[in-house]
GROMACS .gro file of C-alpha atoms in nm:
model
  403
    1MET     CA    1   0.000   0.000   0.000
    2LYS     CA    2   0.150   0.329  -0.107
    3THR     CA    3   0.162   0.647   0.094
    4GLU     CA    4  -0.138   0.851  -0.008
    5LYS     CA    5  -0.091   1.219  -0.085
    6ARG     CA    6  -0.372   1.469  -0.053
    7GLU     CA    7  -0.381   1.818  -0.187
    8PRO     CA    8  -0.414   2.094   0.073
    9GLU     CA    9  -0.762   2.191  -0.045
   10GLN     CA   10  -0.886   1.847   0.062
   11TYR     CA   11  -0.758   1.903   0.413
   12VAL     CA   12  -0.998   1.833   0.699
   13ASP     CA   13  -0.901   1.995   1.027
   14LEU     CA   14  -0.869   1.715   1.282
   15GLY     CA   15  -0.740   1.936   1.562
   16HIS     CA   16  -0.856   2.224   1.779
   17SER     CA   17  -0.735   2.578   1.839
   18GLU     CA   18  -0.438   2.644   2.065
   19LEU     CA   19  -0.487   2.936   2.305
   20GLU     CA   20  -0.231   3.139   2.497
   21ASN     CA   21   0.013   2.967   2.728
   22HIS     CA   22  -0.104   2.914   3.082
   23LEU     CA   23   0.087   2.878   3.404
   24LYS     CA   24   0.101   2.529   3.546
   25THR     CA   25   0.271   2.357   3.836
   26GLN     CA   26   0.563   2.120   3.789
   27VAL     CA   27   0.474   1.766   3.892
   28ALA     CA   28   0.735   1.615   4.122
   29LEU     CA   29   0.916   1.300   4.022
   30TYR     CA   30   0.681   1.055   4.187
   31GLU     CA   31   0.742   0.746   3.980
   32LYS     CA   32   1.095   0.683   4.096
   33ARG     CA   33   1.200   0.326   4.030
   34LEU     CA   34   1.172   0.111   4.340
   35LYS     CA   35   1.491  -0.026   4.485
   36GLU     CA   36   1.533  -0.388   4.579
   37GLY     CA   37   1.436  -0.466   4.935
   38THR     CA   38   1.173  -0.615   5.161
   39ALA     CA   39   0.804  -0.587   5.085
   40ALA     CA   40   0.760  -0.333   5.364
   41ASN     CA   41   1.046  -0.123   5.232
   42LYS     CA   42   0.898  -0.130   4.883
   43VAL     CA   43   0.562  -0.007   5.007
   44ALA     CA   44   0.732   0.268   5.209
   45ALA     CA   45   0.943   0.370   4.910
   46PHE     CA   46   0.639   0.381   4.685
   47PHE     CA   47   0.444   0.621   4.902
   48ALA     CA   48   0.749   0.820   5.011
   49THR     CA   49   0.844   0.905   4.652
   50ASN     CA   50   0.493   0.992   4.534
   51LEU     CA   51   0.290   1.303   4.589
   52PHE     CA   52  -0.006   1.292   4.822
   53GLY     CA   53  -0.203   1.391   4.514
   54PHE     CA   54  -0.114   1.067   4.341
   55ALA     CA   55  -0.206   0.861   4.648
   56TYR     CA   56  -0.538   1.044   4.671
   57HIS     CA   57  -0.627   0.994   4.305
   58TYR     CA   58  -0.506   0.634   4.309
   59LEU     CA   59  -0.714   0.537   4.611
   60LYS     CA   60  -1.013   0.730   4.480
   61SER     CA   61  -1.004   0.582   4.130
   62ARG     CA   62  -0.831   0.246   4.151
   63PHE     CA   63  -1.108   0.029   4.293
   64GLY     CA   64  -1.390  -0.112   4.086
   65PRO     CA   65  -1.417  -0.319   3.768
   66LYS     CA   66  -1.171  -0.278   3.484
   67ALA     CA   67  -1.308  -0.118   3.169
   68GLU     CA   68  -1.429  -0.357   2.902
   69TYR     CA   69  -1.149  -0.438   2.660
   70GLN     CA   70  -1.197  -0.294   2.311
   71PHE     CA   71  -1.059  -0.470   2.005
   72TYR     CA   72  -1.106  -0.496   1.629
   73PRO     CA   73  -1.326  -0.541   1.436
   74ARG     CA   74  -1.525  -0.268   1.606
   75ASN     CA   75  -1.780  -0.036   1.446
   76GLY     CA   76  -1.660  -0.146   1.104
   77ASP     CA   77  -1.295  -0.060   1.172
   78ASP     CA   78  -1.007  -0.306   1.143
   79GLY     CA   79  -0.741  -0.080   1.301
   80ILE     CA   80  -0.524  -0.052   0.987
   81TYR     CA   81  -0.471   0.298   0.851
   82PRO     CA   82  -0.282   0.403   0.535
   83MET     CA   83  -0.032   0.684   0.590
   84HIS     CA   84  -0.133   1.015   0.436
   85THR     CA   85   0.075   1.323   0.364
   86TYR     CA   86   0.063   1.647   0.166
   87SER     CA   87   0.436   1.633   0.093
   88ASP     CA   88   0.698   1.380  -0.016
   89ALA     CA   89   0.749   1.252   0.340
   90VAL     CA   90   0.509   1.135   0.609
   91THR     CA   91   0.594   1.296   0.943
   92LEU     CA   92   0.504   1.154   1.283
   93ALA     CA   93   0.568   1.289   1.632
   94LEU     CA   94   0.607   1.025   1.906
   95VAL     CA   95   0.585   1.132   2.269
   96SER     CA   96   0.538   0.935   2.589
   97ASP     CA   97   0.461   1.010   2.953
   98TRP     CA   98   0.367   1.353   2.825
   99ALA     CA   99   0.021   1.415   2.977
  100THR     CA  100   0.132   1.586   3.298
  101ASP     CA  101  -0.031   1.931   3.259
  102THR     CA  102   0.299   2.107   3.329
  103PRO     CA  103   0.494   2.389   3.165
  104GLU     CA  104   0.726   2.122   3.026
  105SER     CA  105   0.445   1.927   2.859
  106ASP     CA  106   0.307   2.252   2.721
  107ARG     CA  107   0.646   2.335   2.577
  108ILE     CA  108   0.670   1.995   2.406
  109GLY     CA  109   0.313   2.021   2.280
  110TYR     CA  110   0.379   2.361   2.125
  111LEU     CA  111   0.705   2.245   1.970
  112ILE     CA  112   0.521   1.957   1.806
  113ARG     CA  113   0.260   2.206   1.684
  114ASP     CA  114   0.536   2.413   1.524
  115TYR     CA  115   0.658   2.109   1.328
  116ASP     CA  116   0.294   2.035   1.231
  117PRO     CA  117   0.341   1.661   1.166
  118ASP     CA  118   0.098   1.443   0.975
  119TYR     CA  119   0.044   1.227   1.283
  120THR     CA  120   0.090   1.267   1.657
  121ILE     CA  121   0.104   0.957   1.878
  122HIS     CA  122   0.103   0.937   2.258
  123LEU     CA  123   0.270   0.622   2.393
  124GLY     CA  124   0.082   0.630   2.722
  125ASP     CA  125   0.058   0.755   3.082
  126VAL     CA  126  -0.188   1.029   3.167
  127TYR     CA  127  -0.107   1.164   3.514
  128PHE     CA  128  -0.201   1.114   3.785
  129VAL     CA  129  -0.433   0.823   3.706
  130GLY     CA  130  -0.599   0.894   3.372
  131THR     CA  131  -0.924   1.041   3.502
  132PRO     CA  132  -1.170   1.214   3.265
  133GLU     CA  133  -1.060   1.550   3.404
  134GLU     CA  134  -0.692   1.473   3.341
  135ILE     CA  135  -0.762   1.361   2.987
  136ALA     CA  136  -0.959   1.677   2.920
  137THR     CA  137  -0.691   1.903   3.070
  138ASN     CA  138  -0.414   1.748   2.861
  139PHE     CA  139  -0.589   1.657   2.536
  140THR     CA  140  -0.937   1.793   2.470
  141ASP     CA  141  -0.997   2.121   2.655
  142PRO     CA  142  -0.974   2.431   2.433
  143ASP     CA  143  -0.649   2.536   2.600
  144ALA     CA  144  -0.494   2.186   2.612
  145SER     CA  145  -0.150   2.172   2.450
  146TRP     CA  146  -0.187   1.837   2.272
  147HIS     CA  147  -0.140   1.894   1.898
  148PHE     CA  148  -0.357   1.688   1.664
  149GLY     CA  149  -0.169   1.586   1.350
  150LYS     CA  150  -0.289   1.695   1.006
  151HIS     CA  151  -0.408   1.342   0.933
  152GLY     CA  152  -0.475   1.226   1.284
  153SER     CA  153  -0.371   1.133   1.634
  154LEU     CA  154  -0.348   0.795   1.806
  155ALA     CA  155  -0.297   0.688   2.167
  156LEU     CA  156  -0.172   0.390   2.363
  157SER     CA  157  -0.244   0.327   2.729
  158GLY     CA  158   0.012   0.299   3.006
  159ASN     CA  159  -0.024   0.178   3.361
  160HIS     CA  160  -0.144   0.519   3.484
  161GLU     CA  161  -0.456   0.512   3.265
  162MET     CA  162  -0.532   0.173   3.415
  163TYR     CA  163  -0.500   0.302   3.772
  164SER     CA  164  -0.851   0.437   3.710
  165ASN     CA  165  -0.940   0.105   3.545
  166GLY     CA  166  -0.905   0.242   3.191
  167THR     CA  167  -1.259   0.378   3.174
  168ALA     CA  168  -1.163   0.731   3.074
  169PHE     CA  169  -0.901   0.604   2.829
  170PHE     CA  170  -1.160   0.404   2.635
  171LYS     CA  171  -1.457   0.637   2.680
  172LYS     CA  172  -1.291   0.980   2.664
  173LEU     CA  173  -0.946   0.966   2.506
  174LEU     CA  174  -0.994   0.716   2.222
  175PRO     CA  175  -1.308   0.891   2.090
  176ALA     CA  176  -1.102   1.212   2.070
  177MET     CA  177  -0.832   1.043   1.861
  178LYS     CA  178  -0.935   1.102   1.500
  179ILE     CA  179  -0.746   0.934   1.215
  180ARG     CA  180  -0.783   0.966   0.838
  181LYS     CA  181  -0.868   0.643   0.658
  182GLY     CA  182  -0.887   0.702   0.286
  183ASP     CA  183  -1.146   0.975   0.232
  184GLN     CA  184  -1.301   0.916   0.571
  185VAL     CA  185  -1.213   1.027   0.922
  186ALA     CA  186  -1.226   0.742   1.173
  187THR     CA  187  -1.224   0.742   1.552
  188GLN     CA  188  -0.971   0.516   1.724
  189GLN     CA  189  -1.164   0.207   1.831
  190ALA     CA  190  -0.907   0.014   2.035
  191GLY     CA  191  -0.584   0.068   2.226
  192PHE     CA  192  -0.367  -0.063   1.941
  193PHE     CA  193  -0.335   0.010   1.568
  194CYS     CA  194  -0.128  -0.019   1.249
  195LEU     CA  195  -0.015   0.270   1.028
  196GLU     CA  196   0.128   0.150   0.699
  197ASN     CA  197   0.254   0.230   0.351
  198SER     CA  198   0.436   0.030   0.084
  199HIS     CA  199   0.766   0.024   0.280
  200TRP     CA  200   0.677   0.042   0.650
  201ARG     CA  201   0.432  -0.075   0.913
  202ILE     CA  202   0.415   0.117   1.241
  203ILE     CA  203   0.226  -0.100   1.490
  204GLY     CA  204   0.099   0.023   1.826
  205LEU     CA  205   0.089  -0.246   2.097
  206ASP     CA  206  -0.134  -0.242   2.404
  207THR     CA  207   0.087  -0.331   2.701
  208GLY     CA  208  -0.121  -0.107   2.928
  209TYR     CA  209  -0.439  -0.306   2.974
  210ASN     CA  210  -0.265  -0.591   3.159
  211SER     CA  211  -0.023  -0.362   3.346
  212THR     CA  212  -0.237  -0.367   3.662
  213ASN     CA  213  -0.383  -0.644   3.872
  214ARG     CA  214  -0.498  -0.610   4.232
  215PRO     CA  215  -0.495  -0.263   4.387
  216LEU     CA  216  -0.185  -0.194   4.602
  217LEU     CA  217  -0.052  -0.549   4.548
  218GLU     CA  218   0.045  -0.445   4.194
  219VAL     CA  219   0.311  -0.223   4.353
  220LEU     CA  220   0.486  -0.528   4.493
  221PHE     CA  221   0.404  -0.789   4.231
  222LYS     CA  222   0.427  -0.614   3.898
  223PRO     CA  223   0.219  -0.758   3.613
  224ASP     CA  224   0.398  -0.878   3.300
  225CYS     CA  225   0.196  -0.649   3.065
  226ASN     CA  226   0.112  -0.934   2.829
  227LEU     CA  227  -0.091  -0.875   2.513
  228ARG     CA  228  -0.450  -0.999   2.523
  229ASP     CA  229  -0.556  -1.291   2.302
  230GLU     CA  230  -0.779  -1.061   2.095
  231HIS     CA  231  -0.479  -0.838   2.028
  232LEU     CA  232  -0.263  -1.133   1.919
  233LYS     CA  233  -0.540  -1.262   1.693
  234TRP     CA  234  -0.553  -0.921   1.525
  235LEU     CA  235  -0.175  -0.927   1.473
  236THR     CA  236  -0.191  -1.264   1.296
  237GLU     CA  237  -0.527  -1.261   1.118
  238VAL     CA  238  -0.570  -0.892   1.026
  239VAL     CA  239  -0.223  -0.739   1.025
  240LYS     CA  240  -0.088  -1.077   0.908
  241LEU     CA  241   0.241  -1.032   1.089
  242ASN     CA  242   0.316  -1.394   1.001
  243ASP     CA  243   0.306  -1.340   0.624
  244PRO     CA  244   0.657  -1.434   0.497
  245ASN     CA  245   0.595  -1.247   0.171
  246ASP     CA  246   0.542  -0.912   0.343
  247LYS     CA  247   0.889  -0.757   0.360
  248ARG     CA  248   0.795  -0.415   0.490
  249GLY     CA  249   0.999  -0.276   0.779
  250ILE     CA  250   0.836  -0.319   1.120
  251ILE     CA  251   0.830  -0.053   1.393
  252PHE     CA  252   0.657  -0.136   1.721
  253LEU     CA  253   0.528   0.124   1.965
  254SER     CA  254   0.434   0.043   2.324
  255HIS     CA  255   0.426   0.202   2.665
  256HIS     CA  256   0.632  -0.059   2.850
  257PRO     CA  257   0.988  -0.155   2.757
  258TYR     CA  258   1.076  -0.495   2.615
  259PHE     CA  259   1.409  -0.470   2.801
  260SER     CA  260   1.584  -0.200   2.998
  261SER     CA  261   1.906  -0.103   3.173
  262PHE     CA  262   1.709   0.111   3.418
  263ARG     CA  263   1.383  -0.066   3.507
  264ASP     CA  264   1.207  -0.400   3.480
  265ASP     CA  265   1.209  -0.604   3.158
  266HIS     CA  266   0.886  -0.727   2.999
  267PRO     CA  267   1.006  -1.035   2.809
  268VAL     CA  268   0.661  -1.196   2.778
  269VAL     CA  269   0.562  -0.944   2.510
  270GLY     CA  270   0.867  -1.037   2.302
  271ARG     CA  271   0.776  -1.405   2.336
  272GLN     CA  272   0.420  -1.337   2.222
  273LEU     CA  273   0.543  -1.139   1.921
  274LYS     CA  274   0.785  -1.415   1.824
  275LYS     CA  275   0.493  -1.656   1.812
  276ALA     CA  276   0.284  -1.405   1.614
  277PHE     CA  277   0.563  -1.363   1.357
  278GLY     CA  278   0.618  -1.734   1.313
  279ALA     CA  279   0.839  -1.801   1.011
  280ALA     CA  280   0.820  -1.432   0.912
  281GLU     CA  281   1.020  -1.320   1.219
  282ARG     CA  282   1.285  -1.053   1.169
  283PRO     CA  283   1.443  -0.781   1.387
  284VAL     CA  284   1.235  -0.467   1.447
  285LEU     CA  285   1.274  -0.112   1.569
  286TRP     CA  286   1.080  -0.065   1.894
  287PHE     CA  287   0.987   0.264   2.066
  288TRP     CA  288   0.860   0.266   2.424
  289GLY     CA  289   0.812   0.498   2.720
  290HIS     CA  290   0.738   0.427   3.090
  291GLU     CA  291   1.088   0.529   3.198
  292HIS     CA  292   1.120   0.905   3.215
  293ARG     CA  293   1.433   0.930   3.004
  294LEU     CA  294   1.579   0.918   2.652
  295SER     CA  295   1.789   0.608   2.586
  296PHE     CA  296   1.904   0.397   2.291
  297TYR     CA  297   1.985   0.026   2.264
  298ASN     CA  298   2.158  -0.190   2.010
  299LYS     CA  299   1.978  -0.494   1.874
  300TYR     CA  300   1.886  -0.734   2.153
  301GLY     CA  301   1.628  -0.995   2.238
  302PHE     CA  302   1.571  -1.268   2.493
  303SER     CA  303   1.646  -1.619   2.373
  304ASP     CA  304   1.275  -1.700   2.338
  305GLY     CA  305   1.169  -1.358   2.208
  306ILE     CA  306   1.214  -1.136   1.905
  307GLN     CA  307   1.521  -0.923   1.834
  308ALA     CA  308   1.472  -0.545   1.856
  309TRP     CA  309   1.655  -0.215   1.857
  310GLY     CA  310   1.507  -0.031   2.155
  311ARG     CA  311   1.438   0.343   2.183
  312CYS     CA  312   1.301   0.483   2.509
  313VAL     CA  313   1.121   0.816   2.459
  314GLY     CA  314   0.951   0.845   2.798
  315HIS     CA  315   1.081   1.199   2.847
  316GLY     CA  316   0.774   1.382   2.716
  317GLY     CA  317   0.639   1.555   3.026
  318MET     CA  318   0.756   1.405   3.353
  319PRO     CA  319   1.078   1.522   3.519
  320VAL     CA  320   1.351   1.339   3.329
  321GLU     CA  321   1.573   1.093   3.515
  322THR     CA  322   1.949   1.115   3.460
  323ASN     CA  323   2.080   0.835   3.683
  324PRO     CA  324   2.324   0.581   3.531
  325PRO     CA  325   2.212   0.229   3.437
  326ASP     CA  326   2.198  -0.038   3.706
  327ARG     CA  327   1.968  -0.314   3.572
  328GLY     CA  328   2.179  -0.499   3.317
  329HIS     CA  329   2.173  -0.499   2.936
  330THR     CA  330   2.457  -0.247   2.946
  331GLY     CA  331   2.624  -0.431   2.661
  332GLN     CA  332   2.333  -0.323   2.443
  333LEU     CA  333   2.300   0.033   2.578
  334LEU     CA  334   2.430   0.276   2.315
  335PHE     CA  335   2.341   0.625   2.443
  336TYR     CA  336   2.136   0.792   2.711
  337ASP     CA  337   2.074   1.159   2.771
  338GLN     CA  338   2.230   1.232   3.108
  339ARG     CA  339   2.238   1.612   3.065
  340ILE     CA  340   2.111   1.796   3.371
  341ARG     CA  341   1.866   2.080   3.309
  342GLU     CA  342   1.806   2.184   3.673
  343ARG     CA  343   1.759   2.055   4.026
  344ILE     CA  344   1.407   2.006   4.159
  345ARG     CA  345   1.356   1.899   4.519
  346ARG     CA  346   1.724   1.811   4.553
  347ARG     CA  347   1.708   1.591   4.247
  348ASP     CA  348   1.876   1.638   3.909
  349VAL     CA  349   1.626   1.667   3.627
  350GLY     CA  350   1.702   1.630   3.255
  351TYR     CA  351   1.552   1.761   2.933
  352ASN     CA  352   1.204   1.676   2.809
  353GLY     CA  353   1.154   1.598   2.441
  354PHE     CA  354   0.996   1.391   2.165
  355ALA     CA  355   1.086   1.195   1.850
  356LEU     CA  356   1.008   1.328   1.503
  357LEU     CA  357   0.997   1.067   1.226
  358SER     CA  358   1.014   1.154   0.858
  359VAL     CA  359   0.916   0.858   0.638
  360GLN     CA  360   1.023   0.878   0.276
  361GLY     CA  361   1.034   0.562   0.071
  362ALA     CA  362   1.253   0.292   0.224
  363ALA     CA  363   1.418   0.539   0.466
  364ILE     CA  364   1.305   0.698   0.791
  365ASP     CA  365   1.496   0.992   0.935
  366ILE     CA  366   1.442   1.033   1.309
  367LYS     CA  367   1.528   1.339   1.513
  368TYR     CA  368   1.510   1.329   1.892
  369ILE     CA  369   1.432   1.690   1.983
  370ASP     CA  370   1.456   1.841   2.331
  371GLN     CA  371   1.246   2.117   2.485
  372ASN     CA  372   1.491   2.381   2.364
  373ASN     CA  373   1.433   2.263   2.007
  374HIS     CA  374   1.782   2.115   1.986
  375THR     CA  375   1.840   1.784   1.807
  376VAL     CA  376   1.989   1.549   2.064
  377ILE     CA  377   2.038   1.256   1.827
  378ALA     CA  378   1.949   1.202   1.462
  379GLU     CA  379   1.949   0.866   1.288
  380ARG     CA  380   1.838   0.714   0.958
  381TRP     CA  381   1.675   0.374   0.930
  382THR     CA  382   1.649   0.187   0.601
  383VAL     CA  383   1.460  -0.129   0.508
  384ASP     CA  384   1.586  -0.350   0.224
  385GLU     CA  385   1.395  -0.586  -0.005
  386ALA     CA  386   1.430  -0.871   0.244
  387GLY     CA  387   1.271  -0.666   0.525
  388SER     CA  388   1.601  -0.621   0.711
  389LEU     CA  389   1.672  -0.292   0.889
  390SER     CA  390   1.994  -0.091   0.906
  391MET     CA  391   2.076   0.229   1.095
  392GLU     CA  392   2.307   0.522   1.026
  393LEU     CA  393   2.386   0.773   1.300
  394LEU     CA  394   2.355   1.124   1.155
  395GLU     CA  395   2.404   1.349   1.458
  396LEU     CA  396   2.495   1.314   1.826
  397HIS     CA  397   2.489   1.594   2.082
  398PRO     CA  398   2.840   1.625   2.227
  399GLU     CA  399   2.709   1.614   2.587
  400VAL     CA  400   2.503   1.296   2.546
  401THR     CA  401   2.655   0.995   2.723
  402LYS     CA  402   2.786   0.727   2.489
  403TYR     CA  403   2.783   0.413   2.697
   0.00000   0.00000   0.00000
C-alpha cells in the first residue's frame, strides 16, 4: 500500500485551536523506580516518593471493575490505517509520559505544533491516574496543549490510565483520537493500531491493559503487561504479521519496555510477538516509554523472544531521570541523555523531548528533539527488499553519554 498524498484543499481539520500559554505547576518525580528490598520497604518507598495527590487519586479511582477491553473489528474498523501526507514525506511525532499538565508538557506540545506533523502519537501515561478531568486538561480542553496531526492522532495506554481502570481512556481519550482512513475520518476504536505504507508498518501495541492487577498489590508484584488474546489474533489474522511475503519494515510502539538497563524487563511481550511472527520473524525497531528518560539500545532480544533495537522516549512531560544504568543490558545500551537541566527537590532533572519521524520511501529519518528545540540525536533507518533494517547515526549531541 503506497503512501497517499492529498492536496491541501482536501484538508480536513482534525485538531482544535491552541490558546495562549497558561501557568502550570511542575509535577514532582513521583514514579521513581523502586529499589530492591523487603516488601515493607517497597511499600514505604512507593508512598514516600509519590505526591499525596497521586495517592489520593489512586485510592479514589483504583477500585472497581476494569473497563471492558476494546478490540477490532469494532464499528466497522479493522485498526489498519494508510499513511497520508501532503508532501513527499510522512511525518510523525512520538511522545510518551507527556500528559502531565505542566509547563514542560506545554512546551513539548507547542514544539510539536510548530513542526505540524501528519500524525501525533502518545505512547501512554496520563497523570495522575488517567481520570476524565486529566484527559480533558491534557488533550481535549480548548487550552490543552496536545497537537492533533494533520491526518490524525493515536494513543496507547500505560499503567497510569489503568490506575482508574481504563474507563476514561476508552470512553474519553480514544473517541477524541481522529485518524484519516482514505477519504473518511475514523475514531480510534481500540488501544492498538497499524499505520502502513508500501515500505513500513508502524504498529501500536497495548501493554497497558494488563499492566495492573490487584490494587496496592500491583506495587509489589508487577504484572507482565502481556498482550491480550484478541490483540494477538488481530496481529496474525488482520495485520498478518506472520506473512513471509510481506517484507515491509516493522516498527513497534508500546508504553512498556521490552528490556531496559534502568527498570524491569517485559520479556513476555517479546515471546508473544515471536509466536505471532512465526516463520516471518525478523528484527524490528521498537519505541517505548514508561521510563522518564531518553535512551538507545543496540539490537537485543531474549532467547525465546524477538530481536529489537530499543528506543526509550519516555521523556515527554515528567521530570527526566538522569541516573546511570543499574539493571543490566549495558552491553546493548548505546546512548542515554544524562544532561542535567536543573535541580528540583534536591534531584537532578534532565531535558524533556519527543521523536520526530520523517518517512520517505525505504528510509526513515528520526530526530530526537529536546524542549529547547535542539536535536539530541538524529538517525536514519532503512529497510531492504528482504525486510532487514539498518541504521546510520547522523548526529549526536556532544554532551550525550555514549555508553
